[in-house]
XYZ file of C-alpha atoms in Angstrom:
672
model
C 263.876 35.791 98.198
C 265.481 36.052 94.802
C 264.667 34.463 91.459
C 267.253 33.557 88.844
C 268.098 30.927 86.251
C 271.006 28.488 86.393
C 272.534 26.089 83.913
C 273.066 22.466 84.997
C 273.952 19.556 82.717
C 273.519 21.663 79.599
C 269.996 22.780 80.530
C 268.686 25.968 82.097
C 266.303 25.851 85.068
C 264.526 28.462 87.219
C 266.019 28.869 90.699
C 264.372 30.419 93.762
C 266.686 31.249 96.663
C 265.542 31.864 100.246
C 266.330 31.023 103.839
C 263.596 28.416 104.352
C 261.393 26.287 102.121
C 258.328 24.702 103.741
C 257.190 21.621 101.809
C 253.507 20.909 102.334
C 250.451 22.991 103.125
C 248.877 21.238 106.097
C 248.445 22.734 109.552
C 252.014 21.927 110.657
C 253.655 23.362 107.550
C 251.542 26.511 107.525
C 252.248 27.022 111.217
C 255.992 26.770 110.551
C 255.731 29.502 107.918
C 253.571 31.746 110.126
C 255.841 31.285 113.153
C 258.956 32.062 111.111
C 257.307 35.235 109.855
C 256.265 36.214 113.401
C 259.894 35.769 114.512
C 261.148 38.065 111.757
C 262.389 35.402 109.340
C 260.329 36.542 106.367
C 262.556 34.925 103.721
C 260.321 31.858 103.567
C 258.089 30.189 100.979
C 255.656 27.280 100.901
C 255.934 24.673 98.143
C 253.003 22.301 97.736
C 251.512 19.856 95.258
C 247.947 21.054 95.826
C 247.238 23.690 98.441
C 244.822 22.236 100.983
C 244.762 18.698 99.543
C 246.296 16.940 102.553
C 245.097 15.426 105.795
C 244.643 18.640 107.790
C 242.060 20.099 105.427
C 240.330 16.821 104.564
C 240.135 14.540 107.587
C 238.373 14.316 110.907
C 235.912 12.340 112.978
C 232.733 12.910 114.961
C 234.402 15.677 116.972
C 238.033 15.771 115.932
C 240.242 16.001 119.002
C 243.021 18.419 119.899
C 245.056 17.251 122.903
C 246.713 19.699 125.283
C 247.437 20.220 128.951
C 244.292 20.664 131.053
C 242.963 24.224 131.241
C 239.717 23.715 133.167
C 238.303 21.981 136.205
C 239.928 21.228 139.542
C 241.981 18.202 138.484
C 245.685 18.938 138.886
C 247.867 18.719 135.777
C 251.368 19.707 134.740
C 253.649 19.487 131.735
C 255.561 16.647 133.386
C 252.328 14.756 134.042
C 251.363 15.159 130.407
C 254.856 14.167 129.223
C 254.760 10.985 131.283
C 251.336 10.149 129.847
C 252.535 10.794 126.286
C 255.569 8.562 126.830
C 253.599 5.862 128.659
C 252.545 4.280 125.371
C 256.123 3.080 124.894
C 258.958 3.755 122.436
C 258.682 7.534 122.781
C 261.653 9.604 123.889
C 260.891 11.432 127.131
C 262.559 14.723 126.197
C 260.405 14.951 123.065
C 257.328 14.185 125.165
C 258.242 16.967 127.576
C 258.747 19.473 124.747
C 255.346 18.546 123.282
C 253.684 18.871 126.678
C 255.449 22.064 127.699
C 254.576 23.783 124.424
C 250.982 22.566 124.281
C 249.271 25.499 125.984
C 251.142 28.167 124.010
C 250.455 26.333 120.730
C 246.780 25.949 121.620
C 246.307 29.641 122.438
C 248.139 30.616 119.256
C 245.355 28.830 117.365
C 242.710 30.454 119.560
C 244.208 33.866 118.779
C 244.043 33.071 115.051
C 240.326 32.359 115.407
C 239.987 28.576 115.714
C 236.685 28.271 117.665
C 237.604 25.955 120.514
C 234.751 26.065 123.052
C 235.012 27.649 126.495
C 232.515 28.357 129.268
C 231.324 31.690 130.668
C 234.406 31.939 132.883
C 236.810 31.366 129.997
C 237.608 27.743 130.877
C 238.462 25.587 127.865
C 236.699 22.458 129.080
C 237.937 19.010 128.112
C 236.873 15.414 127.744
C 238.565 12.031 127.841
C 239.948 10.570 124.611
C 241.664 7.263 123.797
C 244.825 6.541 125.833
C 244.070 9.626 127.931
C 244.035 9.200 131.738
C 242.598 12.687 132.252
C 240.313 15.038 130.328
C 242.827 16.964 128.227
C 240.977 16.648 124.926
C 239.091 19.481 123.275
C 237.481 19.923 119.877
C 236.121 22.545 117.521
C 233.830 19.901 115.984
C 234.223 17.315 113.214
C 236.459 19.684 111.218
C 238.968 20.784 113.873
C 242.059 20.342 111.693
C 240.284 21.916 108.707
C 239.506 24.974 110.822
C 243.158 25.074 111.897
C 244.220 24.880 108.255
C 241.815 27.640 107.224
C 242.900 30.068 109.938
C 246.610 29.399 109.351
C 246.117 29.737 105.585
C 244.376 33.071 106.123
C 247.298 34.228 108.250
C 249.758 33.180 105.530
C 247.775 35.248 103.036
C 247.634 38.215 105.398
C 251.390 38.072 105.804
C 251.814 37.606 102.028
C 253.927 34.479 102.431
C 254.794 33.182 98.963
C 253.131 29.892 97.962
C 254.358 27.789 95.042
C 251.215 25.782 94.342
C 251.054 22.907 91.864
C 254.676 21.899 92.534
C 255.435 18.195 93.066
C 258.623 17.810 95.095
C 260.840 15.050 93.659
C 264.122 15.447 95.576
C 265.708 17.016 98.606
C 269.190 18.266 97.777
C 271.852 17.613 100.416
C 275.645 17.523 100.631
C 278.269 16.059 102.919
C 278.887 18.171 106.013
C 281.484 16.950 108.474
C 280.488 13.416 109.424
C 276.910 13.974 108.345
C 274.866 15.773 105.715
C 273.474 19.261 105.237
C 270.505 20.566 103.250
C 271.255 22.453 100.044
C 267.702 22.891 98.767
C 265.041 20.993 96.879
C 263.893 20.044 93.377
C 260.261 20.149 92.228
C 258.156 19.698 89.110
C 255.962 22.657 88.184
C 252.794 20.921 86.982
C 251.925 23.898 84.770
C 255.166 23.502 82.791
C 255.574 19.748 82.413
C 255.327 20.065 78.639
C 258.237 22.503 78.397
C 261.791 21.585 77.414
C 262.743 21.729 81.064
C 259.954 19.241 81.986
C 258.853 21.667 84.669
C 262.010 21.301 86.778
C 262.229 24.069 89.419
C 265.113 24.425 91.865
C 264.997 25.833 95.387
C 268.183 27.058 97.033
C 267.617 27.085 100.796
C 269.450 27.005 104.095
C 266.557 25.104 105.668
C 263.816 22.783 104.501
C 260.790 22.186 106.719
C 259.290 18.890 105.575
C 255.563 18.871 106.350
C 254.490 16.248 103.826
C 252.255 14.152 106.096
C 251.920 10.400 106.513
C 252.355 7.668 103.892
C 248.625 7.243 103.264
C 249.237 6.154 99.684
C 250.713 2.836 100.830
C 247.411 1.234 101.858
C 244.458 -0.134 99.910
C 242.229 0.350 102.952
C 242.902 3.901 104.070
C 241.043 6.796 105.648
C 243.767 9.213 104.549
C 242.366 11.675 101.984
C 243.139 10.636 98.415
C 245.452 13.635 98.010
C 247.595 12.547 100.984
C 250.073 9.969 99.671
C 253.216 10.940 101.567
C 256.751 11.783 100.440
C 258.901 9.738 102.792
C 261.173 8.585 99.971
C 262.484 12.138 99.586
C 263.777 12.136 103.146
C 265.147 8.582 102.950
C 267.145 9.498 99.833
C 268.483 12.635 101.548
C 269.904 10.473 104.363
C 267.359 11.226 107.089
C 267.015 8.659 109.877
C 263.508 7.316 110.550
C 262.193 5.704 113.722
C 259.221 3.647 114.895
C 258.072 2.881 111.343
C 256.412 -0.236 112.747
C 253.890 1.845 114.705
C 250.698 3.012 112.995
C 247.044 3.430 113.933
C 244.235 1.495 112.286
C 240.546 1.854 112.968
C 237.026 1.774 111.610
C 236.242 4.307 108.899
C 233.699 4.849 106.154
C 234.873 3.990 102.646
C 232.567 5.886 100.266
C 233.527 9.117 101.985
C 236.786 8.627 103.905
C 236.084 9.542 107.528
C 236.780 8.042 110.952
C 233.655 6.591 112.575
C 234.776 7.219 116.138
C 233.287 9.077 119.094
C 229.547 9.652 118.958
C 229.210 7.604 115.772
C 229.830 4.589 118.036
C 228.392 5.988 121.271
C 225.034 6.272 119.493
C 225.188 2.414 119.348
C 224.366 1.852 115.663
C 223.444 -1.526 114.251
C 226.284 -3.456 112.548
C 225.493 -5.821 109.688
C 227.288 -7.447 106.752
C 226.228 -8.445 103.250
C 227.627 -10.348 100.315
C 229.465 -8.243 97.653
C 226.167 -7.516 95.882
C 224.369 -6.313 99.012
C 222.395 -9.489 99.680
C 222.482 -12.080 102.481
C 222.271 -9.508 105.280
C 223.677 -10.786 108.611
C 223.953 -9.440 112.174
C 227.474 -10.859 112.368
C 228.361 -9.449 115.822
C 225.614 -11.490 117.494
C 227.584 -14.743 117.284
C 230.489 -13.406 119.352
C 228.860 -11.848 122.427
C 227.051 -13.606 125.290
C 224.269 -10.996 125.508
C 223.087 -7.776 123.905
C 224.369 -5.660 126.776
C 227.968 -6.799 126.216
C 227.659 -6.354 122.449
C 226.197 -2.855 122.657
C 228.706 -1.784 125.303
C 231.619 -2.927 123.115
C 230.209 -0.839 120.254
C 229.741 2.164 122.561
C 233.323 1.911 123.844
C 234.650 2.081 120.270
C 233.834 5.780 120.607
C 236.837 6.617 122.790
C 238.716 3.357 122.317
C 238.658 3.920 118.581
C 242.071 2.750 117.296
C 242.413 -1.023 117.095
C 244.297 -2.228 120.178
C 245.063 -5.939 120.690
C 244.915 -5.395 124.462
C 241.194 -4.682 124.089
C 240.445 -7.560 121.706
C 239.814 -10.373 124.183
C 236.970 -10.939 126.644
C 234.469 -9.080 124.499
C 236.526 -5.869 124.457
C 235.893 -3.041 122.027
C 238.674 -4.043 119.628
C 237.001 -7.414 119.063
C 234.660 -5.370 116.863
C 237.583 -4.379 114.604
C 238.677 -8.002 114.281
C 235.172 -9.112 113.379
C 234.866 -6.366 110.745
C 238.260 -7.430 109.357
C 237.138 -11.069 109.335
C 233.968 -10.193 107.413
C 235.609 -7.875 104.864
C 239.120 -9.223 104.270
C 238.806 -12.913 105.123
C 235.228 -13.597 103.964
C 235.040 -10.951 101.236
C 231.797 -9.443 102.539
C 230.791 -5.814 103.085
C 230.097 -4.256 106.501
C 227.745 -1.373 107.304
C 226.714 0.812 110.217
C 222.985 1.435 110.308
C 221.799 4.436 112.315
C 218.172 3.847 111.401
C 217.626 0.979 113.848
C 219.067 -0.455 117.031
C 221.170 -3.633 117.078
C 218.790 -6.523 116.522
C 218.635 -9.572 118.694
C 218.050 -13.129 117.550
C 216.892 -16.326 119.154
C 219.770 -16.125 121.642
C 220.259 -12.368 122.157
C 217.498 -10.037 123.310
C 216.751 -6.872 121.378
C 218.723 -3.748 122.289
C 217.492 -1.217 124.771
C 219.693 1.381 126.508
C 219.313 -0.129 129.993
C 221.145 -3.240 128.826
C 224.326 -1.154 128.488
C 227.055 -1.229 131.143
C 226.744 1.594 133.722
C 229.553 3.619 132.108
C 227.811 3.636 128.713
C 224.274 4.088 130.041
C 225.393 6.935 132.315
C 227.052 8.708 129.410
C 223.895 8.593 127.294
C 221.755 9.588 130.252
C 223.901 12.627 131.110
C 223.907 13.586 127.420
C 220.110 13.445 127.326
C 220.424 10.842 124.592
C 218.231 7.941 125.759
C 216.313 8.008 122.489
C 214.704 5.160 120.551
C 217.079 5.010 117.562
C 220.806 5.537 116.904
C 220.113 8.467 114.562
C 218.057 10.193 117.268
C 220.843 9.611 119.820
C 223.456 10.897 117.373
C 221.329 13.938 116.528
C 221.011 14.748 120.230
C 224.721 14.394 120.990
C 226.368 15.681 117.820
C 224.225 17.150 114.996
C 227.325 18.295 113.009
C 228.368 14.628 112.712
C 225.193 13.971 110.712
C 225.479 17.170 108.678
C 229.037 16.284 107.706
C 227.996 13.089 105.911
C 224.966 14.782 104.386
C 227.276 17.416 102.889
C 229.060 14.537 101.144
C 225.912 12.945 99.769
C 225.265 10.414 102.557
C 222.091 10.741 104.629
C 222.570 8.639 107.762
C 218.826 8.863 108.464
C 218.048 7.114 105.173
C 220.921 4.774 104.290
C 223.515 2.561 105.976
C 227.179 3.562 106.017
C 229.768 1.146 104.591
C 232.913 0.795 106.725
C 236.228 -1.063 106.889
C 239.322 -1.272 109.104
C 241.562 1.420 107.618
C 245.029 2.908 108.020
C 244.614 6.246 109.786
C 247.908 7.570 111.166
C 251.599 6.686 111.277
C 252.979 7.128 114.784
C 256.493 6.643 113.405
C 258.339 8.858 110.960
C 261.632 10.710 110.882
C 263.837 11.286 113.899
C 264.086 14.809 115.251
C 265.812 16.668 118.057
C 263.897 18.631 120.681
C 264.033 21.467 118.110
C 262.626 19.155 115.433
C 265.825 19.117 113.355
C 266.628 15.763 111.769
C 270.098 14.216 111.589
C 270.477 16.147 108.308
C 271.464 19.700 109.223
C 268.796 22.154 108.120
C 266.076 19.519 107.546
C 263.119 19.804 109.933
C 260.359 17.142 109.734
C 257.133 18.435 111.321
C 253.634 16.998 111.560
C 252.949 13.365 110.766
C 256.149 12.920 108.748
C 257.995 13.354 112.066
C 258.137 10.219 114.204
C 257.767 11.712 117.664
C 255.010 9.316 118.765
C 255.553 5.885 120.201
C 253.465 2.723 120.217
C 250.236 4.361 121.367
C 249.283 7.982 121.888
C 246.318 9.946 123.225
C 243.814 10.869 120.537
C 244.483 14.366 119.233
C 248.106 14.475 120.382
C 249.230 14.453 116.743
C 247.640 17.874 116.181
C 249.437 19.178 119.258
C 252.748 17.646 118.146
C 252.452 19.262 114.719
C 251.836 22.724 116.171
C 254.460 22.493 118.915
C 257.062 20.899 116.646
C 256.661 23.442 113.857
C 256.799 26.314 116.369
C 260.004 24.976 117.906
C 261.543 24.380 114.485
C 260.724 27.973 113.537
C 262.327 29.304 116.712
C 265.478 27.250 116.109
C 265.712 28.413 112.479
C 265.220 32.054 113.444
C 267.914 31.823 116.133
C 270.430 29.358 114.674
C 269.771 28.842 110.948
C 269.108 32.396 109.762
C 271.903 32.531 107.151
C 271.272 33.818 103.668
C 271.070 31.222 100.891
C 274.342 30.510 99.143
C 275.256 32.241 95.856
C 273.934 30.608 92.683
C 277.328 29.286 91.636
C 277.886 27.606 95.011
C 274.399 26.087 94.872
C 275.050 24.673 91.392
C 278.293 23.061 92.543
C 276.517 21.412 95.475
C 273.315 20.379 93.674
C 274.382 19.606 90.098
C 275.015 15.871 90.466
C 271.622 15.196 92.030
C 269.736 17.402 89.566
C 271.430 15.715 86.582
C 270.549 12.313 88.049
C 266.854 13.224 88.440
C 266.704 14.747 84.956
C 268.224 11.611 83.456
C 265.638 9.527 85.313
C 262.796 11.722 84.021
C 264.098 11.432 80.452
C 264.444 7.656 80.807
C 260.892 7.282 82.146
C 259.596 9.295 79.207
C 261.572 7.226 76.658
C 260.705 3.761 77.922
C 258.455 1.588 75.785
C 255.535 -0.249 77.322
C 257.064 -3.685 76.885
C 258.852 -4.871 80.019
C 258.346 -1.649 81.973
C 256.305 -0.680 85.022
C 253.356 1.697 84.896
C 252.895 4.011 87.903
C 249.359 2.786 88.624
C 250.481 -0.856 88.593
C 253.360 -0.044 90.958
C 251.115 1.767 93.433
C 248.499 -0.999 93.272
C 251.157 -3.592 94.162
C 252.395 -1.453 97.070
C 248.863 -1.132 98.434
C 248.027 -4.814 98.114
C 251.234 -5.792 99.898
C 250.994 -3.288 102.737
C 247.315 -3.962 103.436
C 247.934 -7.724 103.350
C 250.891 -7.927 105.745
C 251.932 -4.457 106.917
C 248.664 -3.198 108.340
C 246.485 -4.418 111.209
C 247.503 -8.128 110.891
C 251.217 -8.943 110.508
C 252.187 -12.555 110.034
C 255.945 -13.086 110.430
C 256.168 -15.605 107.589
C 254.222 -13.400 105.196
C 256.292 -10.340 106.102
C 259.535 -12.252 105.520
C 258.426 -13.146 101.988
C 256.837 -9.817 101.128
C 259.832 -7.850 102.396
C 261.907 -9.366 99.595
C 259.158 -8.759 97.057
C 258.949 -5.164 98.224
C 262.667 -4.673 97.655
C 262.295 -6.272 94.242
C 259.488 -3.857 93.349
C 261.637 -0.915 94.398
C 264.483 -2.190 92.193
C 262.127 -2.762 89.256
C 260.643 0.698 89.709
C 264.065 2.361 89.661
C 265.097 0.699 86.421
C 261.745 0.302 84.674
C 259.235 2.996 85.712
C 257.612 4.647 82.710
C 255.674 7.853 82.116
C 253.327 7.729 79.156
C 253.636 11.506 78.762
C 255.326 14.444 80.410
C 252.073 14.961 82.288
C 252.564 11.576 83.954
C 255.962 12.451 85.438
C 254.576 13.531 88.846
C 252.638 10.270 89.065
C 255.740 8.265 88.102
C 257.947 9.983 90.684
C 255.236 9.478 93.320
C 255.084 5.760 92.509
C 258.878 5.536 92.900
C 258.596 7.272 96.266
C 255.940 4.821 97.475
C 257.906 1.810 96.214
C 260.934 2.914 98.250
C 258.845 3.840 101.284
C 257.004 0.532 101.496
C 260.260 -1.412 101.085
C 261.782 0.397 104.068
C 258.626 -0.014 106.161
C 258.453 -3.751 105.500
C 262.128 -4.104 106.379
C 261.451 -2.361 109.690
C 258.408 -4.557 110.408
C 260.426 -7.675 109.606
C 263.214 -6.555 111.952
C 260.703 -6.058 114.780
C 259.225 -9.523 114.260
C 262.630 -11.187 113.946
C 263.543 -9.664 117.326
C 260.592 -11.522 118.813
C 258.176 -8.604 118.696
C 254.553 -9.514 119.377
C 251.171 -7.797 119.136
C 251.163 -4.217 120.358
C 249.940 -0.752 119.474
C 247.440 -1.090 116.654
C 248.520 -4.367 115.040
C 248.141 -8.062 115.764
C 250.895 -10.657 115.220
C 249.541 -14.223 114.888
C 251.185 -16.529 117.441
C 250.247 -20.235 117.749
C 251.388 -20.145 121.382
C 248.876 -17.421 122.195
C 245.111 -17.294 122.527
C 242.457 -16.262 119.988
C 240.338 -13.246 121.014
C 237.225 -15.441 120.771
C 236.822 -19.252 120.573
C 234.771 -19.009 117.364
C 237.635 -17.283 115.574
C 239.848 -20.334 115.888
C 243.606 -20.834 116.272
C 244.616 -18.800 113.207
C 243.643 -15.683 115.203
C 245.711 -16.679 118.257
C 248.128 -13.964 119.415
C 250.280 -12.880 122.369
C 250.889 -9.389 123.681
C 254.300 -7.746 123.780
C 255.339 -7.737 127.429
C 257.301 -5.204 129.490
C 261.054 -5.627 129.656
C 261.399 -7.168 126.194
C 264.170 -5.841 123.966
C 261.717 -4.256 121.540
C 259.894 -2.525 124.405
C 262.994 -0.871 125.850
C 264.463 0.257 122.532
C 263.447 2.238 119.446
C 264.210 0.974 115.939
C 265.940 3.539 113.720
C 266.195 2.997 109.960
C 268.066 4.789 107.189
C 269.428 4.299 103.677
C 273.202 4.224 103.381
C 275.079 5.828 100.509
C 274.567 2.729 98.350
C 270.825 2.499 98.900
C 271.008 -0.298 101.464
C 268.669 -0.284 104.461
C 270.503 0.109 107.771
C 268.791 -0.663 111.090
C 269.864 0.418 114.590
C 268.192 -0.045 117.979
C 268.564 2.802 120.495
C 267.501 3.083 124.114
C 264.405 5.088 124.959
C 265.364 8.344 126.665
C 263.384 9.028 129.878
C 261.357 12.147 130.647
C 263.848 14.702 132.052
C 263.583 15.327 135.766
C 261.529 18.294 136.900
C 263.477 21.271 138.186
C 265.135 24.435 136.990
C 266.330 27.300 139.170
C 264.779 30.591 138.038
C 267.944 32.733 138.198
C 269.933 30.135 136.262
C 267.288 29.745 133.556
C 266.856 33.517 133.373
C 270.594 33.959 132.888
C 270.653 31.339 130.125
C 267.638 32.950 128.494
C 269.091 36.482 128.571
C 272.384 35.231 127.140
C 270.770 33.185 124.353
C 271.815 29.787 125.735
C 268.370 28.165 125.550
C 268.159 27.420 121.832
C 271.215 25.204 121.399
C 272.480 22.591 118.950
C 271.586 18.980 119.768
C 274.221 16.261 119.490
């Protein structure tokens, strides 16, 4: 790594040159840096806005799941079995699924070796359990803070290896150039928050052969979000660099607490807490679920099943299924403007029609689970304490005592299954740009719970291997970097100067821009997606993006990171809405974790009425057999392409042939 200063557009800026820049400090990004270092590519640095502020270090659930191939018990499993199960959710390329499955065990034991305390029995078996969309028992957990523990151990390894971290740096551009018929990474441009008041406005340049983008999901787009506040996403950077995205229509939404952002899945639901709603001031308390279930047993079982059927799924919304609970919470909060709470202090209460709750009213599956867990106690808090004491301690550490107060919840955005396209080595269509973690769109319509953590570890490990073997060049000389990057740097500096110079009249404040993005996405780009609303709001989203580009203001130099982030979100939400509109215009119906109103369909419950009627996306439809890819062209227009889903590669491989390819370095190869 070398440090220098270069002159661009009449101004001098600091320049750091290295083989690889990792943007982001979550578990996927840190793993990329560690793996590169292990492979001998030590010319690497991490650039991050706030070290440890993202999803990995600040999110979880009752027992946050890590999904990997089975390592215990007598149930047969294989990488191909796991790949087929990963791809079964639809719109996931089979070769990516196989790479994620094949690398799962090695990635898991890499974390074990670093000290992540995944539980095993006396024989060394890493036992598993069943999670959502999981036909087996591949899930494991280190507790509510699994990803935080991963982050901590990977961060410690980065420190031990003395990997350079540029903290407090807000990335505002990826620098790329034409390369053949495509594009190639040149480096990146960031704002050093400690130097925003300087003449250079904190501009810092990075000259790199490779950029690993580990910037997480676009959590900043939603008003109702369980993403940590520090996780807003940086998708606009990759769009502007020419990266192709895929499956942007596919996200996960589910029930989460709002005072402290946390998923209320697993044992939080299996303890069968009482649900109630109030008016905005906390009055007019109602047991709103009672109206929609024929008896207490069906109601309580639906709540229990939310534990491992946690993401909203329209397939489970009818006939008293678990996702009816999500719809009813949405109806209370968004449609009626009320507040919804989970109460662990008392069981669900009956009324004149429904009997009071007692465990034996549960369906056999739910009752048997509580019985085997030794959790047939008299109250939800007692059941939760028996099954998962850390789940209670977690909230208490954040000032919420579940034994003394109810927990306010809402239906929140939780994960984006889509993101940027990558090869089986996690390289995007832009040479030298590797999206890893949630920013990478390897998942399809649905996915097993915890598979995202596996994908982030496997993907970053494979990206590191590819870089070490095929992208190990030294960074270009300063003069060559300046020639390649100057135009983009001058453009971003001019934008920063313009945002600083703009008067308040007729301009757009960053907070107002972000607020508009969040209102729009939560209204029509989240769990309910009405085709007419999306058609209108798509155009308004494009208009906001245009207004932001020409009218964003920064009240001071200190507001520049906020202004650039607002621009990024304005672009990102415009592209997402365009993708959602394309899906709906192709006849796409309810699937994954969103519901599309359809007058020709059926409501999930008669009391909800025709405005909740919907139909499920069926097999064989165009949108089921193809994946939507989206990109910005050179003029900033949104291009959309549908591509066929690639199947899981056939099993096979002759040892002598593979061995020969391995010995002669023919395994790690360029992807077309």
